[in-house]
PDB file of N, CA, C and O in Angstrom:
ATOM      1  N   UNK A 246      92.666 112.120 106.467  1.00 62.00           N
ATOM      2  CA  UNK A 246      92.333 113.530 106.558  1.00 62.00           C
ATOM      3  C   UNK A 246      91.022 113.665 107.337  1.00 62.00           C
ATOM      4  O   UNK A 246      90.013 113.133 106.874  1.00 62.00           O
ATOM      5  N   UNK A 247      90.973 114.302 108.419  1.00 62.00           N
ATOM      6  CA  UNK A 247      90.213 114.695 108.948  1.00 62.00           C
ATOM      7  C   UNK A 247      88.863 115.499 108.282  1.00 62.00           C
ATOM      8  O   UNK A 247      88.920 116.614 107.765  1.00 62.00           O
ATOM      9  N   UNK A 248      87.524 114.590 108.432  1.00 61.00           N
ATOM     10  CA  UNK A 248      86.157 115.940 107.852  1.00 61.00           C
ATOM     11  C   UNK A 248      86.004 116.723 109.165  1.00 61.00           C
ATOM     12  O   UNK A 248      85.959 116.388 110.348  1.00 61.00           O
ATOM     13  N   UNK A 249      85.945 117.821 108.547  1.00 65.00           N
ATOM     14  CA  UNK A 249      84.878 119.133 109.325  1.00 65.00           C
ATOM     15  C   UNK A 249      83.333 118.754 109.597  1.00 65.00           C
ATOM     16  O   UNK A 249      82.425 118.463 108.818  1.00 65.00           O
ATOM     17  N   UNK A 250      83.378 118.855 110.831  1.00 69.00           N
ATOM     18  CA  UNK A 250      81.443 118.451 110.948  1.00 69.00           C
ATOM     19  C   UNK A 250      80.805 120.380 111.127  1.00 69.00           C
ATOM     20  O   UNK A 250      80.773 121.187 112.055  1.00 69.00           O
ATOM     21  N   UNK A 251      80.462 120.391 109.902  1.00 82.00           N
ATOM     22  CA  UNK A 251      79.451 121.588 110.020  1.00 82.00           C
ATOM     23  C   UNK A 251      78.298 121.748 111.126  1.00 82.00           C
ATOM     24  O   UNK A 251      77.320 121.006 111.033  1.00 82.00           O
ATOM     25  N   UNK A 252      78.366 122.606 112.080  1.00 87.00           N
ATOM     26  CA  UNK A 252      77.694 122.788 113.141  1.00 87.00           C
ATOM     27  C   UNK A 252      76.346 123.462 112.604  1.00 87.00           C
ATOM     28  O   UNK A 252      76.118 124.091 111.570  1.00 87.00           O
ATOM     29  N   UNK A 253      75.525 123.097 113.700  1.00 90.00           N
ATOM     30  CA  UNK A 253      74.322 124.156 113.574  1.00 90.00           C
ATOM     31  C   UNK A 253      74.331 124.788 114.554  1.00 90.00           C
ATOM     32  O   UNK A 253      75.223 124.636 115.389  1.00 90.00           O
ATOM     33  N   UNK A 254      73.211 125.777 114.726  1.00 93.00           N
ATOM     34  CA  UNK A 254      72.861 126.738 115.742  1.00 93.00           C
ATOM     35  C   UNK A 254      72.344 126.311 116.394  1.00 93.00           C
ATOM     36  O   UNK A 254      71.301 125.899 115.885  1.00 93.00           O
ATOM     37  N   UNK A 255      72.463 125.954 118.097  1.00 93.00           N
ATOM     38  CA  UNK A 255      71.391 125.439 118.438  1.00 93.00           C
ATOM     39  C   UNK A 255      70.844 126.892 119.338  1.00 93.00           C
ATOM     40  O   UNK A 255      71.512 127.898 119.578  1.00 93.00           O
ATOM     41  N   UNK A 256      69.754 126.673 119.633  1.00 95.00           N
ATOM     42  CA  UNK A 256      68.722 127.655 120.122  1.00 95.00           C
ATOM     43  C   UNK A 256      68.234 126.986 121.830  1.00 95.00           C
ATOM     44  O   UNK A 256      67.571 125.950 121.768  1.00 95.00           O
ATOM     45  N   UNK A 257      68.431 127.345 122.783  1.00 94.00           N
ATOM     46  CA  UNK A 257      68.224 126.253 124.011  1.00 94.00           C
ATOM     47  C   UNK A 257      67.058 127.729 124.737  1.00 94.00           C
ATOM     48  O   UNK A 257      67.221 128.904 124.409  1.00 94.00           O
ATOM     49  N   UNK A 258      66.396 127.436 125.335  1.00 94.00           N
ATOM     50  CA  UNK A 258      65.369 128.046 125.713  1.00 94.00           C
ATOM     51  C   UNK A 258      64.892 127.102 127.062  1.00 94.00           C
ATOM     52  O   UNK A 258      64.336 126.005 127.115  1.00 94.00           O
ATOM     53  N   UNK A 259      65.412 128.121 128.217  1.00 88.00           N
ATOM     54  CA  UNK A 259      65.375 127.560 129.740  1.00 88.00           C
ATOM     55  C   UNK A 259      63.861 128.259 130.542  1.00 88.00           C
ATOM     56  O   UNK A 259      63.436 129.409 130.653  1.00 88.00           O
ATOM     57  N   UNK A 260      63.408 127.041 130.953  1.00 88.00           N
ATOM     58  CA  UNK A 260      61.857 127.541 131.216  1.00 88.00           C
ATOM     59  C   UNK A 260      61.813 126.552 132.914  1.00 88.00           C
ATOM     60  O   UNK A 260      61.956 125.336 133.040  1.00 88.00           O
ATOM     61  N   UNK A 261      61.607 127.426 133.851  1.00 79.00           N
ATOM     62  CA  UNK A 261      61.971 126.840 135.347  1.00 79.00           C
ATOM     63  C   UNK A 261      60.711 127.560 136.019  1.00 79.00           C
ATOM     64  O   UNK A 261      60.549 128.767 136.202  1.00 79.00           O
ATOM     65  N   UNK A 262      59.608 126.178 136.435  1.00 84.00           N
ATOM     66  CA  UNK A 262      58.555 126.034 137.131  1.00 84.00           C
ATOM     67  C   UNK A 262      57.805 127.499 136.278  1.00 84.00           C
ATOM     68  O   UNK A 262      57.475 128.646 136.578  1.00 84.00           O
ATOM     69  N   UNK A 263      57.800 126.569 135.014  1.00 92.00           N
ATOM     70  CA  UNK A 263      56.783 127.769 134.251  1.00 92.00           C
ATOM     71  C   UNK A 263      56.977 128.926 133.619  1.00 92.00           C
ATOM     72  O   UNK A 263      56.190 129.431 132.819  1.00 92.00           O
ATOM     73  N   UNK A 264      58.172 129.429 134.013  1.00 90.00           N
ATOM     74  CA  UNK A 264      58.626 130.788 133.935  1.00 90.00           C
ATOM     75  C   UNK A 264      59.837 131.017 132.762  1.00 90.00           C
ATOM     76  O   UNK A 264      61.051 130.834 132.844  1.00 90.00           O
ATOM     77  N   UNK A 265      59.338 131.300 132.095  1.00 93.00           N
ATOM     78  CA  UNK A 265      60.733 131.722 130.933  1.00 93.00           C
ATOM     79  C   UNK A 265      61.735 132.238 131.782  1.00 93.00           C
ATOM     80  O   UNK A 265      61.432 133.019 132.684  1.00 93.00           O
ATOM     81  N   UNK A 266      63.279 131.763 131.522  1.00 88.00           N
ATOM     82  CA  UNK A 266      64.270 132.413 132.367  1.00 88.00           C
ATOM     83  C   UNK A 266      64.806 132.969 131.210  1.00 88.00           C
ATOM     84  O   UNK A 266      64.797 134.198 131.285  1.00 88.00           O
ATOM     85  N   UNK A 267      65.272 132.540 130.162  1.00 93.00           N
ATOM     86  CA  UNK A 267      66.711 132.750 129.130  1.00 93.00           C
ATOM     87  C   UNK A 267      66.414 131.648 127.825  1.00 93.00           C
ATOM     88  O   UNK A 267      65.990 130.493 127.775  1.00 93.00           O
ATOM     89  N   UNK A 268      66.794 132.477 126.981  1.00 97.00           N
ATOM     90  CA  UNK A 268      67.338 131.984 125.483  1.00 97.00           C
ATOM     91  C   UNK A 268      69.043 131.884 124.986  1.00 97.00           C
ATOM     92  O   UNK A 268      69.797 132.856 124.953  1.00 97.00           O
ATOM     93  N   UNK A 269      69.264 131.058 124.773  1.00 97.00           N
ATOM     94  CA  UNK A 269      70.527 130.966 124.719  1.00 97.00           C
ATOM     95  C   UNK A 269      71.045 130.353 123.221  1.00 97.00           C
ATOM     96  O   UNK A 269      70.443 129.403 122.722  1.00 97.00           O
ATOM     97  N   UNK A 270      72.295 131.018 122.497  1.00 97.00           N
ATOM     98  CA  UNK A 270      72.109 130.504 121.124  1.00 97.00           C
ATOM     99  C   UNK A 270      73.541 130.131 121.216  1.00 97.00           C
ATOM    100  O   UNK A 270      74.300 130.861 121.853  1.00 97.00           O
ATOM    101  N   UNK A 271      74.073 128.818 120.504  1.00 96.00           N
ATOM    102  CA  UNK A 271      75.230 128.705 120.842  1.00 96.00           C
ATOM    103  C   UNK A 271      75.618 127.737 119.266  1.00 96.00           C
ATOM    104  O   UNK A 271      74.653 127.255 118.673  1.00 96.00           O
ATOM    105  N   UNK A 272      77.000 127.523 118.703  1.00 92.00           N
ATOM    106  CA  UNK A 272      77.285 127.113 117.511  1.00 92.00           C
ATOM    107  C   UNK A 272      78.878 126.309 117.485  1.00 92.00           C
ATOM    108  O   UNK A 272      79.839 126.282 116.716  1.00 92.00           O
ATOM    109  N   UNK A 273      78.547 125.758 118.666  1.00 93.00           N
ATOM    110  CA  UNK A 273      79.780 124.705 119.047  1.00 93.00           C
ATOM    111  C   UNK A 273      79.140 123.611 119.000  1.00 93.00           C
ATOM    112  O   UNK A 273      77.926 123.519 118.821  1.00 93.00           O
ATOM    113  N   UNK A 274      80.173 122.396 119.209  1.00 92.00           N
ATOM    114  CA  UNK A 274      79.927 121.367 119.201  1.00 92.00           C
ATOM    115  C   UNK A 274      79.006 120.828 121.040  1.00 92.00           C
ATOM    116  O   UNK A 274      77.986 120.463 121.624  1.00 92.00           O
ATOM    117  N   UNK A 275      79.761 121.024 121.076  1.00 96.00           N
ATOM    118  CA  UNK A 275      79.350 120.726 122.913  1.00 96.00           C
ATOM    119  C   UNK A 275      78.512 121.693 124.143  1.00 96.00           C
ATOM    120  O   UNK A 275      79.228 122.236 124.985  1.00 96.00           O
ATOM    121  N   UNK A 276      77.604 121.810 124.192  1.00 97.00           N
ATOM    122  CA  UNK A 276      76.898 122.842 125.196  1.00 97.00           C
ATOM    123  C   UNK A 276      77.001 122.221 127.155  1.00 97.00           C
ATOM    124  O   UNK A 276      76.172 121.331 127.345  1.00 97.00           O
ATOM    125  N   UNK A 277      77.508 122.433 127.938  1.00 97.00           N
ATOM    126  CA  UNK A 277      77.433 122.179 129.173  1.00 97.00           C
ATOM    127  C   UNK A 277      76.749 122.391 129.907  1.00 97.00           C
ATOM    128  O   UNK A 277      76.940 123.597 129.751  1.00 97.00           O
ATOM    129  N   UNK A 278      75.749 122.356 130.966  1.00 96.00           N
ATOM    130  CA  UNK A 278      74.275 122.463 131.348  1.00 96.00           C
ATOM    131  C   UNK A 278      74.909 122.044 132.810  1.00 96.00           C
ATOM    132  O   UNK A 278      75.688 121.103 132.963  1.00 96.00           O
ATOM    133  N   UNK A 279      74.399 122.981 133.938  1.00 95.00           N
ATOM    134  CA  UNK A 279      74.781 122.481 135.178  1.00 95.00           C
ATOM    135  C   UNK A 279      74.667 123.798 136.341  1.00 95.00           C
ATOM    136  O   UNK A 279      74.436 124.956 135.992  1.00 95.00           O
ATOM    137  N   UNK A 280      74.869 123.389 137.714  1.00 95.00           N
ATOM    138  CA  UNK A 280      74.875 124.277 138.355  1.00 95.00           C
ATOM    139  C   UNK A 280      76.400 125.325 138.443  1.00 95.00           C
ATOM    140  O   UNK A 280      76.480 126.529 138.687  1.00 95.00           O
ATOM    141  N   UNK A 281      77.310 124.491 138.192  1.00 96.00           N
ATOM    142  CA  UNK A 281      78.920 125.492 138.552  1.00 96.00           C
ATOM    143  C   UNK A 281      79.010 126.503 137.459  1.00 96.00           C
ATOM    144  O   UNK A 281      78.486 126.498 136.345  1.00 96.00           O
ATOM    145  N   UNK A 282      79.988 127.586 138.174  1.00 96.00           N
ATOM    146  CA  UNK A 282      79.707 128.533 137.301  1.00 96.00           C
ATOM    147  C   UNK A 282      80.819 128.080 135.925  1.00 96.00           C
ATOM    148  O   UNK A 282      80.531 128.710 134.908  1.00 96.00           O
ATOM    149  N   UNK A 283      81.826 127.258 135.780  1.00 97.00           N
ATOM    150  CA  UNK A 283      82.293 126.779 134.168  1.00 97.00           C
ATOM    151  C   UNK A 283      81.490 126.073 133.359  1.00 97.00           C
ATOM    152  O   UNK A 283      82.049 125.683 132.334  1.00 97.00           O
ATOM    153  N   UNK A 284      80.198 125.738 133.501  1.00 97.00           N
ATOM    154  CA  UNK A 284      79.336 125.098 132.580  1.00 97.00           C
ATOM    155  C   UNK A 284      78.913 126.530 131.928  1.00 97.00           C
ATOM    156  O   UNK A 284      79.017 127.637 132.457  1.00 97.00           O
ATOM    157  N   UNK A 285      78.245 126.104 130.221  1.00 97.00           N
ATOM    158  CA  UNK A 285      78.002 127.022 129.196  1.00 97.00           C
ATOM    159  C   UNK A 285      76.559 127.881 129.633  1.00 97.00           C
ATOM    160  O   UNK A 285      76.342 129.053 129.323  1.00 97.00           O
ATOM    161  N   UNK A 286      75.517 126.883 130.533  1.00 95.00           N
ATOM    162  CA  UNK A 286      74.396 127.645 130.689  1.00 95.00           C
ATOM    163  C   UNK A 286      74.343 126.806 132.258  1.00 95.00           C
ATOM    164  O   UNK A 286      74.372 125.631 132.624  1.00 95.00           O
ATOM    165  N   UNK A 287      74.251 128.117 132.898  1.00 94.00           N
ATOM    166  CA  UNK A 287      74.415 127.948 134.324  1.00 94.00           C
ATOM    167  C   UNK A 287      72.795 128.494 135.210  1.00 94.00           C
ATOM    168  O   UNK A 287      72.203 129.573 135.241  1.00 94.00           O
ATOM    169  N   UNK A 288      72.489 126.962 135.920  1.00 89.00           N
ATOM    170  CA  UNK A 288      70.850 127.289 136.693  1.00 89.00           C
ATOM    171  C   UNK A 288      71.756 126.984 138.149  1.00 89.00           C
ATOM    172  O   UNK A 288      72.469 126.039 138.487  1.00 89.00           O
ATOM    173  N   UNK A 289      71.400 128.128 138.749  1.00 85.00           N
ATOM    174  CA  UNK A 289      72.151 128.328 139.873  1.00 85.00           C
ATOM    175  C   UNK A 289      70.967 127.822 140.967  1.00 85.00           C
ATOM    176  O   UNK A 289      71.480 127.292 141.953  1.00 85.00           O
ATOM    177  N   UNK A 290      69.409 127.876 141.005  1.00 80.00           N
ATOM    178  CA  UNK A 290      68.889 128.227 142.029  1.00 80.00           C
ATOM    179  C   UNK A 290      67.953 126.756 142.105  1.00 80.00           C
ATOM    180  O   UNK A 290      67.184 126.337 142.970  1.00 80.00           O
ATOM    181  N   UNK A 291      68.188 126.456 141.404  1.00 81.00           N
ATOM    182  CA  UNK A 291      67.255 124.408 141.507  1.00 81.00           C
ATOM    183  C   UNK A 291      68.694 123.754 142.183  1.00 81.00           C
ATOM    184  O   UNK A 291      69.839 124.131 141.934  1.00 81.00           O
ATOM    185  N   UNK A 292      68.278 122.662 143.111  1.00 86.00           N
ATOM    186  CA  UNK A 292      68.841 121.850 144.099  1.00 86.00           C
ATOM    187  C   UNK A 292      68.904 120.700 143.174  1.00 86.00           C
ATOM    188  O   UNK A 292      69.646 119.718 143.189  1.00 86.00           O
ATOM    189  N   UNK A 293      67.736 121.124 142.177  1.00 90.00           N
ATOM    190  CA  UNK A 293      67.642 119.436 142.194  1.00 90.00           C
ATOM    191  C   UNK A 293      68.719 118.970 140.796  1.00 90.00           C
ATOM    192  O   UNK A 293      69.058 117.879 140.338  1.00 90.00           O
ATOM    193  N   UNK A 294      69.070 120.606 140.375  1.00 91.00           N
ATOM    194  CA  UNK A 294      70.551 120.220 139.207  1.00 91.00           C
ATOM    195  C   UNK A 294      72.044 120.361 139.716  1.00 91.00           C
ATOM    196  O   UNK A 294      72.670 121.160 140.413  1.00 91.00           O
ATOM    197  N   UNK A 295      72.278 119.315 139.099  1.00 94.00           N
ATOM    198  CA  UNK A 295      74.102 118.718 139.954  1.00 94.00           C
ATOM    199  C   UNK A 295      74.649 120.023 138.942  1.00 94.00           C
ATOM    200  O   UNK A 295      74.182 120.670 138.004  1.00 94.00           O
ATOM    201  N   UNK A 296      76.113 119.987 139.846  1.00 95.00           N
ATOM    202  CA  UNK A 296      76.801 120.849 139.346  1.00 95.00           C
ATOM    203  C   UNK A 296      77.344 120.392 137.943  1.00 95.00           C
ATOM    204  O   UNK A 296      77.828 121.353 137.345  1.00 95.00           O
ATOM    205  N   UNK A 297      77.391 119.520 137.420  1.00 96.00           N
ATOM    206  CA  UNK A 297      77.815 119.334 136.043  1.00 96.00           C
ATOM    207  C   UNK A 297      76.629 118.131 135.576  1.00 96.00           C
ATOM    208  O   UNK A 297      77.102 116.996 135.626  1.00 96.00           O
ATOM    209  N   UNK A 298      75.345 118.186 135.184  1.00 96.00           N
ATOM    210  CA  UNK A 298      74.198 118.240 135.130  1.00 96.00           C
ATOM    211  C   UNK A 298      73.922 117.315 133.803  1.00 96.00           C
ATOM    212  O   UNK A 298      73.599 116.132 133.903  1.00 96.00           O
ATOM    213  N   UNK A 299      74.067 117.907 132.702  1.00 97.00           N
ATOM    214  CA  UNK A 299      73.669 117.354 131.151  1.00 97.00           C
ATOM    215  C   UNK A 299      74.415 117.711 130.392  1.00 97.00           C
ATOM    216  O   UNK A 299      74.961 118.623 131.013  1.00 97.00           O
ATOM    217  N   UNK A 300      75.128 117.644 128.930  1.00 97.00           N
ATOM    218  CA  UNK A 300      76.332 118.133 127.982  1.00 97.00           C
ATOM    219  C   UNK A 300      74.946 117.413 126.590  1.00 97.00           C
ATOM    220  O   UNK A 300      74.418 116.307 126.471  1.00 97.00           O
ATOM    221  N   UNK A 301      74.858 118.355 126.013  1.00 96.00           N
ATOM    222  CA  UNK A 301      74.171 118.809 124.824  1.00 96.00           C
ATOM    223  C   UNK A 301      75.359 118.697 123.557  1.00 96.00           C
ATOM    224  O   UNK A 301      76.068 119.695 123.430  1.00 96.00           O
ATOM    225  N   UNK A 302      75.582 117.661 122.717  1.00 95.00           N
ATOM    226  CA  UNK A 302      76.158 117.862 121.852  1.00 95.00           C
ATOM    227  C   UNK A 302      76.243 117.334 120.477  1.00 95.00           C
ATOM    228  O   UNK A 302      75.702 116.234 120.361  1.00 95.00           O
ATOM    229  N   UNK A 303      76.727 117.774 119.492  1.00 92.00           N
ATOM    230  CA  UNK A 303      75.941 117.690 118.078  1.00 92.00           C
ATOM    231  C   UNK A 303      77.420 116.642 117.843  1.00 92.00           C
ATOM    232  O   UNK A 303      78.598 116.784 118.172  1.00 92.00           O
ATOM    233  N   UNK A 304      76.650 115.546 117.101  1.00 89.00           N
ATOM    234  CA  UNK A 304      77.223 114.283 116.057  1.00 89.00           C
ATOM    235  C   UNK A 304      77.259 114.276 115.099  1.00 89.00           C
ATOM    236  O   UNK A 304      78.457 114.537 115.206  1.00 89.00           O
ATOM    237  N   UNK A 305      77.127 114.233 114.143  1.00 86.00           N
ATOM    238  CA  UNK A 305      77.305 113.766 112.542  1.00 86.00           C
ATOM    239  C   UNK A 305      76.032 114.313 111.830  1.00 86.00           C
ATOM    240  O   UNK A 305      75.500 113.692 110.909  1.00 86.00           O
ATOM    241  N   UNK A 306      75.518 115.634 112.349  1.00 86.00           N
ATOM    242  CA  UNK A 306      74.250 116.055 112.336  1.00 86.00           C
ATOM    243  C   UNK A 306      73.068 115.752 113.237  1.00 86.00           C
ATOM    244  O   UNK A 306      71.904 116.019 112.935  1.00 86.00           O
ATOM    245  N   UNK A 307      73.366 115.303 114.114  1.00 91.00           N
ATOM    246  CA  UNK A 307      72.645 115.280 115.050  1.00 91.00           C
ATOM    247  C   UNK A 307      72.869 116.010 116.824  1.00 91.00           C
ATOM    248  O   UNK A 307      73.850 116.339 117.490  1.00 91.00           O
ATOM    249  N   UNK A 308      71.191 116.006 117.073  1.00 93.00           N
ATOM    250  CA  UNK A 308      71.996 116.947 118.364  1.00 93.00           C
ATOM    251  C   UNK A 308      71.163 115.505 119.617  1.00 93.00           C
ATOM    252  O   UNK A 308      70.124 114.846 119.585  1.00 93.00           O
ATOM    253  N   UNK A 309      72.241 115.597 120.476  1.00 95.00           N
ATOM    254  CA  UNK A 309      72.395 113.976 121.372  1.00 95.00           C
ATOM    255  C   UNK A 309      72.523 115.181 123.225  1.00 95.00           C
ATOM    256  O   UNK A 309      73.411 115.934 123.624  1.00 95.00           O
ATOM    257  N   UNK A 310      71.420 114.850 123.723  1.00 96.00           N
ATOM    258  CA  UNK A 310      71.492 115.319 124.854  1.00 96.00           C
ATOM    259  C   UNK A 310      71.794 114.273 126.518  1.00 96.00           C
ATOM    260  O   UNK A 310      70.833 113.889 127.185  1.00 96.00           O
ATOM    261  N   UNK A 311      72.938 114.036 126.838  1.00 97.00           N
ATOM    262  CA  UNK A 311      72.872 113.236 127.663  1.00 97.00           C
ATOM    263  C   UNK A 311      72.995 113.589 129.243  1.00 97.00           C
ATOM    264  O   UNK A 311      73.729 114.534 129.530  1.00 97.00           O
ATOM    265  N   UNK A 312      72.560 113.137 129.926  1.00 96.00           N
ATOM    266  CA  UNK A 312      72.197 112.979 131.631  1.00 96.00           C
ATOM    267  C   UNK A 312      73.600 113.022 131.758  1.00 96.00           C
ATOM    268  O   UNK A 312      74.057 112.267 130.900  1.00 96.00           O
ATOM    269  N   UNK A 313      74.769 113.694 132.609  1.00 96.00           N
ATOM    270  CA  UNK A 313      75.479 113.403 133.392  1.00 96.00           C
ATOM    271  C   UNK A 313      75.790 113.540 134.591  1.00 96.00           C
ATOM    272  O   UNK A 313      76.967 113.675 134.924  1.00 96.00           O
ATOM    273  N   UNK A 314      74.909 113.530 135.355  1.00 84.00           N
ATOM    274  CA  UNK A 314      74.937 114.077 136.694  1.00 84.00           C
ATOM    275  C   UNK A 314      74.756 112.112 137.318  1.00 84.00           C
ATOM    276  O   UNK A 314      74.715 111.847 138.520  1.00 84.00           O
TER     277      UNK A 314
END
């Protein structure tokens, strides 16, 4: 039988060359981070983020942020 992993809220707060852009609150397992517009939080105007960038996602209570670009 499958457990339910109880999610939390995560709270992501995007801050680009200083400047508060966006708060973003999300309560899934998986958050997507990148330039294309199907990722969950989309930075359109930095070069220096790939289009499918970083994936933010919660484990067994933990939140695990990894590089995928």
């Amino acid at each position: 039988v499958p457990v339910l992993q109880k999610l939390m809220v995560l709270k992501i707060t995007i801050v680009q060359s200083g400047q508060f852009k966006r708060t973003y609150t999300f309560d899934k397992a998986q958050v997507r981070i990148g330039r294309d517009k199907d990722n969950d939080i989309v930075i359109e105007q930095d070069q220096k983020v790939s289009r499918a960038h970083a994936v933010i996602e919660q484990v067994n209570g933990k939140v695990i942020v990894r590089n995928i670009a």
